Coordinates of C-alpha atoms in Angstrom, one line a residue:
X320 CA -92.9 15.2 -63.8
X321 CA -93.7 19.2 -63.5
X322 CA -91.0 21.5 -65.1
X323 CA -88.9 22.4 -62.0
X324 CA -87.7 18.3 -62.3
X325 CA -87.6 18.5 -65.7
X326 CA -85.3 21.3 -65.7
X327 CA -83.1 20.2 -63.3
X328 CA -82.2 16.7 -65.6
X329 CA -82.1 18.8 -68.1
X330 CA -79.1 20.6 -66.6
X331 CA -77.2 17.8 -66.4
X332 CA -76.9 17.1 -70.0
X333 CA -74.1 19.8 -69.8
X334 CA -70.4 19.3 -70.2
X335 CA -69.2 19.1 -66.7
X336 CA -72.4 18.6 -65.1
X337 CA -73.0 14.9 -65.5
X338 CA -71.7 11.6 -65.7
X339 CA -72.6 10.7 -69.1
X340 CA -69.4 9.3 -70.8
X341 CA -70.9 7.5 -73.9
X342 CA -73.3 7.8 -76.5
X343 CA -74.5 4.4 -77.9
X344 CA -76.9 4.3 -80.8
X345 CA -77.4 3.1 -84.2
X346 CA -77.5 5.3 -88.1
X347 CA -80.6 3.9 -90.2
X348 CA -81.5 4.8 -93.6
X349 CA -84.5 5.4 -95.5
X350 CA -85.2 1.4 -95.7
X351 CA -84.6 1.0 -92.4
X352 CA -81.5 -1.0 -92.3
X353 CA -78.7 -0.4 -90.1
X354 CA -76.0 1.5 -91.4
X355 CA -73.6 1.6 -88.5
X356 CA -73.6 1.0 -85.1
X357 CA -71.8 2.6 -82.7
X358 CA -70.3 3.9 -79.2
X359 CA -68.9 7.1 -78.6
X360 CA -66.8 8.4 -75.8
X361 CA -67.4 11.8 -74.9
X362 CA -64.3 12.3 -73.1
X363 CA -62.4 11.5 -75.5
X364 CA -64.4 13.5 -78.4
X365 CA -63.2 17.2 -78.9
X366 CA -65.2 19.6 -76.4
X367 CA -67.0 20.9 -79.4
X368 CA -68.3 17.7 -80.6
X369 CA -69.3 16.6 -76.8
X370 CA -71.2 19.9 -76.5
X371 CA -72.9 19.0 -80.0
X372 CA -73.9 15.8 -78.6
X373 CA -75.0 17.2 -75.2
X374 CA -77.1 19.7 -77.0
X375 CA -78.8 17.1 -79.1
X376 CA -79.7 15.1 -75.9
X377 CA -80.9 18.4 -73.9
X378 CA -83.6 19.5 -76.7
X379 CA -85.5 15.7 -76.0
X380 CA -86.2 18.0 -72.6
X381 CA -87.5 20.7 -74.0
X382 CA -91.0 22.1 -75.1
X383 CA -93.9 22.5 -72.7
X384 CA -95.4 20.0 -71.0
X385 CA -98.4 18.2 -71.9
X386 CA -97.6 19.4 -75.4
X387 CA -94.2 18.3 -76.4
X388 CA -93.4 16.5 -73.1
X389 CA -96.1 13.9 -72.3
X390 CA -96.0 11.5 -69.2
X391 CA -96.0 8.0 -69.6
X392 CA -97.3 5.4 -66.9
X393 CA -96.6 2.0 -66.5
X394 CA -99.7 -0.5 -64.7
X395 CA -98.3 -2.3 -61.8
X396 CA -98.9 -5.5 -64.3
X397 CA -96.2 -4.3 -66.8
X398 CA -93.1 -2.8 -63.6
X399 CA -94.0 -6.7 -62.1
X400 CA -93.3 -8.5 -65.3
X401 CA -96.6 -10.0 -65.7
X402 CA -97.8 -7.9 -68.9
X403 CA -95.3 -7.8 -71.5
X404 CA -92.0 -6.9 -71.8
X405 CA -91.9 -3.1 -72.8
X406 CA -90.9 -2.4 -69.1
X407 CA -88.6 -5.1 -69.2
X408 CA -86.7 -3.9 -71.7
X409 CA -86.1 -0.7 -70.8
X410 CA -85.0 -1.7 -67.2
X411 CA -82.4 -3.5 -68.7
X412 CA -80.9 -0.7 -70.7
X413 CA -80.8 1.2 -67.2
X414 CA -79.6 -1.5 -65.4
X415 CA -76.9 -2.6 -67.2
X416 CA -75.9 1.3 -67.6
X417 CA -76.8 0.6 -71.8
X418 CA -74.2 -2.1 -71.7
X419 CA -76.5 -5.1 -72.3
X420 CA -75.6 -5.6 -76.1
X421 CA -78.6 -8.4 -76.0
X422 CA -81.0 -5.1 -75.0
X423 CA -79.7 -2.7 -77.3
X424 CA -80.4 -4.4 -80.3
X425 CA -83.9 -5.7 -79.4
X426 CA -84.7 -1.8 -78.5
X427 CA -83.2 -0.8 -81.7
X428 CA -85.3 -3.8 -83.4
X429 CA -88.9 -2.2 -82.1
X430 CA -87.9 1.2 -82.8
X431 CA -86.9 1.2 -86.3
X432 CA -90.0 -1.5 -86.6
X433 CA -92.2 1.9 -85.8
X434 CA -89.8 5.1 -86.2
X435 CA -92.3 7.2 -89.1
X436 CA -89.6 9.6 -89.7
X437 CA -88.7 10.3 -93.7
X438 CA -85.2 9.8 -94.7
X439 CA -82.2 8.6 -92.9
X440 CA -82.0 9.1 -88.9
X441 CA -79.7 8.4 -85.9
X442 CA -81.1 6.6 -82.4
X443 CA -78.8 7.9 -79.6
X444 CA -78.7 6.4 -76.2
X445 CA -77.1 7.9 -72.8
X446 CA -77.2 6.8 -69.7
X447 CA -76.7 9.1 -66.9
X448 CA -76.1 8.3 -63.1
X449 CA -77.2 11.9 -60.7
X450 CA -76.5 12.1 -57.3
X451 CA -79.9 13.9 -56.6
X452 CA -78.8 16.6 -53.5
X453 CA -81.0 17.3 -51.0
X454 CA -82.0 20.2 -49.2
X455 CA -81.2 21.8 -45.9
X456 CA -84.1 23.3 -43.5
X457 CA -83.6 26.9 -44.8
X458 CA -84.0 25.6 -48.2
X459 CA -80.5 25.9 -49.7
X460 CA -78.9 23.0 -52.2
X461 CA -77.1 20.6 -50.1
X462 CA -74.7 19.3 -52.2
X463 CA -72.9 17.0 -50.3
X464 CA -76.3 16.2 -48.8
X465 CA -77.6 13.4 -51.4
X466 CA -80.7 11.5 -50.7
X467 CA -80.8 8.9 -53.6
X468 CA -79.2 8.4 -56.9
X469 CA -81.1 8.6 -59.8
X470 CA -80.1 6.8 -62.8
X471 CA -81.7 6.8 -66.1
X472 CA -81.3 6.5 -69.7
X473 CA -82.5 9.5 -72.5
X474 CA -83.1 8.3 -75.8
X475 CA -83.2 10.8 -78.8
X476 CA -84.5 9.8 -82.5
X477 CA -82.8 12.0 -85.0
X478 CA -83.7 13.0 -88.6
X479 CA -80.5 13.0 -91.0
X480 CA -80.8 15.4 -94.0
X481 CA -78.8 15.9 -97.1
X482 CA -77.3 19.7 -96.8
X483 CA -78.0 21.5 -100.1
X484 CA -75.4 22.2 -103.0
X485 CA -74.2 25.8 -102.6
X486 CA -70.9 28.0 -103.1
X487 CA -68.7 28.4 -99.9
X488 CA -66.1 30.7 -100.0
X489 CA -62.8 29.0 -99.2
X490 CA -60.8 31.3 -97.2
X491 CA -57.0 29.9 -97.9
X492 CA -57.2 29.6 -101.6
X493 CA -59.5 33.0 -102.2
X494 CA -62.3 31.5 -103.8
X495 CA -66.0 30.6 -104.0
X496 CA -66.3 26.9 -105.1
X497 CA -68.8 24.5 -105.0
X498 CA -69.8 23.1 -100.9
X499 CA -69.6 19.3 -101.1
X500 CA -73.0 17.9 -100.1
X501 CA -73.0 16.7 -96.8
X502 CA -75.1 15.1 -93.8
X503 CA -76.3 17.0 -90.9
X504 CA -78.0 15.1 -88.0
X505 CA -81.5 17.5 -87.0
X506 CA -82.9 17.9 -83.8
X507 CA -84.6 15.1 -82.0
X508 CA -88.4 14.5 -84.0
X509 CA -89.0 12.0 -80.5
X510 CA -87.6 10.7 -77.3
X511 CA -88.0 9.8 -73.8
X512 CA -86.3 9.9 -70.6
X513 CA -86.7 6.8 -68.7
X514 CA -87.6 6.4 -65.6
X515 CA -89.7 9.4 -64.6
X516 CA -87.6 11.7 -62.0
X517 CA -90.9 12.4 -60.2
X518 CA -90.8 14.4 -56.8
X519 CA -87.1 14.5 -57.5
X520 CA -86.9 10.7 -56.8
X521 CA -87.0 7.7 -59.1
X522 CA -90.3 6.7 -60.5
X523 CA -90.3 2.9 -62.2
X524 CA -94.1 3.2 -63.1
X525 CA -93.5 6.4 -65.1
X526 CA -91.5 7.9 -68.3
X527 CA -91.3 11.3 -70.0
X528 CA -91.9 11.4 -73.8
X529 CA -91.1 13.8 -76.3
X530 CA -92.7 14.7 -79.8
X531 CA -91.5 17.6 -81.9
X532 CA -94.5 17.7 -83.5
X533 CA -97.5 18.5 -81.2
X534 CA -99.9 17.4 -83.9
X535 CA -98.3 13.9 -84.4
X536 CA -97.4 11.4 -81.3
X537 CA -95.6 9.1 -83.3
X538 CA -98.3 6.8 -81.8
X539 CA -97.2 3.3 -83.4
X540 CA -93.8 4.2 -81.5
X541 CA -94.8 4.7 -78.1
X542 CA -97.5 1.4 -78.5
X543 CA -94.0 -1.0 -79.3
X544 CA -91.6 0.8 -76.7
X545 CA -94.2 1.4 -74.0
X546 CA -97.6 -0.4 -74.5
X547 CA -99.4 2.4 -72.6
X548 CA -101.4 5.2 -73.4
X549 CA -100.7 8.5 -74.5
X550 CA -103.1 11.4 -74.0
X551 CA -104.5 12.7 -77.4
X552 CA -102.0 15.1 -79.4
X553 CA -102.3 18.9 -78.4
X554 CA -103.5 20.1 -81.8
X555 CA -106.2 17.3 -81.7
X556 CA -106.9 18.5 -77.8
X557 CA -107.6 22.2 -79.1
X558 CA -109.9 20.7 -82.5
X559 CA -111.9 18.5 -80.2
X560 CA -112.4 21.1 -77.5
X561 CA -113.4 23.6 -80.0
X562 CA -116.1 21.2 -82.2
X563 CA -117.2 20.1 -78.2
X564 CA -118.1 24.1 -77.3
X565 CA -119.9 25.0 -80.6
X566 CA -121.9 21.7 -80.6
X567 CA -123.1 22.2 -77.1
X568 CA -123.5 26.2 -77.4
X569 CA -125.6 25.7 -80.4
X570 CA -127.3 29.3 -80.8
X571 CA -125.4 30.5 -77.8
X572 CA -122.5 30.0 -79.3
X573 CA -121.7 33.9 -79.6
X574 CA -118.3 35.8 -80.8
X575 CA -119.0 37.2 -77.2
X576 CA -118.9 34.1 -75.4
X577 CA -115.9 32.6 -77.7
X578 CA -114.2 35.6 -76.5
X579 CA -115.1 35.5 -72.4
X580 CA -114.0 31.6 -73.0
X581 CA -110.6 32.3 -74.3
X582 CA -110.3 35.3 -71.7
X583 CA -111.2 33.3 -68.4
X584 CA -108.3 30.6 -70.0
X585 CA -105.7 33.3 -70.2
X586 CA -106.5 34.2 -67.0
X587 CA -105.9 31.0 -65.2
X588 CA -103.0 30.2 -67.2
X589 CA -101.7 33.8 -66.0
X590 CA -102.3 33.5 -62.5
X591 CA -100.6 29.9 -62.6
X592 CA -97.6 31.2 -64.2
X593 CA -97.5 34.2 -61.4
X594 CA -97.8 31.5 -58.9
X595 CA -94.4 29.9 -59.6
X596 CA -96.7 27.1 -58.6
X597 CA -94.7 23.3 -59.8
X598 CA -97.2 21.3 -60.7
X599 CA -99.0 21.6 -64.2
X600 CA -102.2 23.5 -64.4
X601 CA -105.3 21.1 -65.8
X602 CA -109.0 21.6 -66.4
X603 CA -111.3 18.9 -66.0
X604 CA -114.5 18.3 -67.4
X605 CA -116.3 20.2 -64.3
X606 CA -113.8 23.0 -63.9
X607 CA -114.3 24.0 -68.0
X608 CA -118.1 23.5 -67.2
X609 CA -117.3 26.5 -64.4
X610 CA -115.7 28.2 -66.7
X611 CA -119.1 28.5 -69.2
X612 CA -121.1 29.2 -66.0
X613 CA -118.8 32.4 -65.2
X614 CA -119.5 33.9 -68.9
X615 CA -123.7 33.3 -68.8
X616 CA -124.3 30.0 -70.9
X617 CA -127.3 28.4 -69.7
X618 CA -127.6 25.3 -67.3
X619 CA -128.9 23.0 -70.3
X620 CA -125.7 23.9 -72.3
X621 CA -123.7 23.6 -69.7
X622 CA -124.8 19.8 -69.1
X623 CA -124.4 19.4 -72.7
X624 CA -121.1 20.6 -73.0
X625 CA -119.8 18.7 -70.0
X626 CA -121.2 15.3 -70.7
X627 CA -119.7 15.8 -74.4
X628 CA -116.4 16.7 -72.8
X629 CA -116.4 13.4 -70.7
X630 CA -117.4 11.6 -73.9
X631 CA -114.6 12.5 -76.0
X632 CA -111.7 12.9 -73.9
X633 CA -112.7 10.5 -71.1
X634 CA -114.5 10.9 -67.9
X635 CA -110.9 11.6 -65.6
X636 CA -109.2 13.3 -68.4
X637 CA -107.6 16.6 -67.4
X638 CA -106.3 18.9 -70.1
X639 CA -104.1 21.5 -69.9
X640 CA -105.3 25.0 -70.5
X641 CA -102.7 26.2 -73.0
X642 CA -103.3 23.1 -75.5
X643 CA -107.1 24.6 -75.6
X644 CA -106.2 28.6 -76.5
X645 CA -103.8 30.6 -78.1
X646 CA -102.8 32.9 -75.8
X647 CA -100.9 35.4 -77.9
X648 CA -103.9 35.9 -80.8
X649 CA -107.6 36.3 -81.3
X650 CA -108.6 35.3 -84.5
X651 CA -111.5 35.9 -86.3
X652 CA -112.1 34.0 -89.6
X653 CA -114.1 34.2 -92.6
X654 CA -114.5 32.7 -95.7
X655 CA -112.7 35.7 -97.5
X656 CA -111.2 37.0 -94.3
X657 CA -108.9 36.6 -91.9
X658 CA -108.5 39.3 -88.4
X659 CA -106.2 38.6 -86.1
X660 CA -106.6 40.9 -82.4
X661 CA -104.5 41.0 -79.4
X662 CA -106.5 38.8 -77.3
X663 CA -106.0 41.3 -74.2
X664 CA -107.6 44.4 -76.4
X665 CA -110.9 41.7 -77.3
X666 CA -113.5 45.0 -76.7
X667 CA -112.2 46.5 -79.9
X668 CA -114.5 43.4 -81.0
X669 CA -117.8 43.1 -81.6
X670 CA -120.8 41.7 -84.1
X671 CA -124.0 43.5 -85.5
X672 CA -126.4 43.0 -87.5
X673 CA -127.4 46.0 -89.7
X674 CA -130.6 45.9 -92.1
X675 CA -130.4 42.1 -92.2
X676 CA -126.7 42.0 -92.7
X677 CA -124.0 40.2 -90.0
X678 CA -121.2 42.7 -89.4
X679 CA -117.8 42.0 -87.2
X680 CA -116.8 45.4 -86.4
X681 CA -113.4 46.8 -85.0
X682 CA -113.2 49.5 -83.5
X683 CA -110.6 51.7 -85.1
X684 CA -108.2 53.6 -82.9
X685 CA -105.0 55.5 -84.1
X686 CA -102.6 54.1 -86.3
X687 CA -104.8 51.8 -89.4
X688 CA -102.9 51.1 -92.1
X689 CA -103.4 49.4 -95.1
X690 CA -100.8 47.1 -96.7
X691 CA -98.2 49.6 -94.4
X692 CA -99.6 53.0 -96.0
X693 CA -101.5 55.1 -92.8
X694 CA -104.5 56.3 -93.8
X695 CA -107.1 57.9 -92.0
X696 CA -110.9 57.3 -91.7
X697 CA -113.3 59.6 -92.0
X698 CA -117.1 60.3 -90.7

């Protein structure tokens, strides 16, 4: 899915905008045991509590893709029935519009068998039905113009925590008093959106999955519900591309070329974003090996870096850009210290060595300050 489809289901879980009337799901506690199941109507909850729901829902769509939103995808084995029964399974939670009491509790069963989340947590499930519009020749919506309908179910995993004891004012009796200690459901740590809603139709071989945590995929989880791979976790992306560039740069490996690395990376993620283009920007193994040949590293290094790159992430991986740089910060780390530089102002930046010594030195403008006094610098 690219994030012009993503956005558009996303939009439907909106009061008035969808034809989600139920929330099914299950409360678990710390031991994982069942506390209560249960199915709640959304037209007949209060507005506010529907729009609480709704909003709960909306954040398993949310984060940037190929960080928080990963793409999942089914073999042709697993959609036929002839390799396991994850697919199974899920088909007949969409099917039976969540209705299949037989399916819900075998789903619930896997998940709480591999849900890593501390404390208590809620599973919700929705099921929503969207008659996709199509599109006339000038490119306007077409709403009474539908093509297909896509249905498909959204399933959001919920931490539970214990508000803290506090004084609330009490407004009718004119007095602070003691706040009774309470539950509050937290946004979604996981979920997934099944099937994929890819080139705005209905894609069985494919599901959208969400982690809060870009450092953790809540692997163990997608193994029991799924049984198919996940690319590596974003952090461990950026760790792996990093170690992978100063391994193969050896000597090379200069604050210079660090910085015309990260550069050339904000640049294509720029011009993508400029593009408006749909589709996700990715680097391969032989575009990042372009990339060092446009800042000077050597044709040895080069080899070296790209045959590490196919080695450690796989010889058809394709990363995204953004998982690989920070594009709001250059940082510089020592031992003892710690510069952070806008990465668009990385010529204030350079290293020396003076009588023997190695030197990073910024080039001061107007404005230093030290622990927020000004002061000024002399010759």
């Amino acid at each position: 899915m690219n994030e012009k489809e993503i956005a558009e289901i996303r939009r439907r879980y909106r009061q008035g905008k969808s034809n989600i009337s139920h929330v099914v799901g299950c409360y678990v506690n710390e031991e994982r045991q069942i506390v209560a199941r249960f199915d709640q109507s959304l037209t007949l909850s209060g507005q506010e509590e529907a729009d609480k729901f709704l909003a709960i829902l909306r954040r398993t769509l949310s984060g940037a893709l190929g960080r928080n939103l990963l793409d999942i995808t089914f073999t042709t084995a697993q959609v036929a029935g002839n390799a396991g029964d994850e697919h199974a399974l899920l088909m007949a939670l969409r099917d039976s519009r969540l209705q299949d009491e037989a399916a819900r509790e075998e789903f619930f069963a896997r998940a709480i068998e591999t849900i890593d989340v501390e404390g208590n947590y809620l599973i919700l499930l929705t099921c929503d039905a969207y008659d996709v519009p199509g599109f006339s020749k000038d490119g306007q919506r077409a709403e009474d113009g539908s093509e297909e309908m896509y249905t498909g179910i959204l399933c959001s995993v919920c931490p539970v925590k214990m508000t803290k004891p506090a004084l609330s004012y009490f407004v009718y009796e004119n007095l602070f008093r003691s706040r009774d200690v309470d539950w509050l459901v937290s946004a979604p740590e996981m979920g997934f959106l099944f099937p994929a809603f890819d080139d705005r139709s209905t894609n069985l071989y494919g599901a959208l999955y969400y982690t809060k945590d870009t450092s953790h995929s809540h692997t163990a989880f997608t193994d029991r519900i799924f049984a198919a791979p996940l690319p590596m976790p974003a952090e461990a992306q950026k760790e792996t591309f990093d170690a992978i560039l100063t391994e193969a740069l050896g000597e090379e490996c200069s604050c210079q070329v660090v910085q015309s690395v990260q550069e050339q990376l904000c640049s294509m993620i720029a011009e993508h974003k400029e593009s408006g283009e749909a589709q996700p920007l990715l680097l391969d193994r032989h575009a990042a090996a372009r990339v060092l040949e446009e800042c000077g590293v050597e044709d040895a290094r080069v080899e070296a870096f790209e045959q590490r790159f196919e080695e450690d992430f796989g010889p058809e991986a394709a990363l995204p850009p953004k998982n690989l740089v920070d594009t709001k910060r250059l940082e510089l780390r020592c031992p003892d210290v710690t510069i952070q530089v806008n990465p668009e102002r990385g010529d204030l930046v350079e290293t020396r060595v003076i009588d023997g010594v190695r030197y990073i030195l910024i080039r001061a403008e107007e404005g230093v300050q030290v622990n927020g006094v000004e002061v000024r610098i002399g010759e």
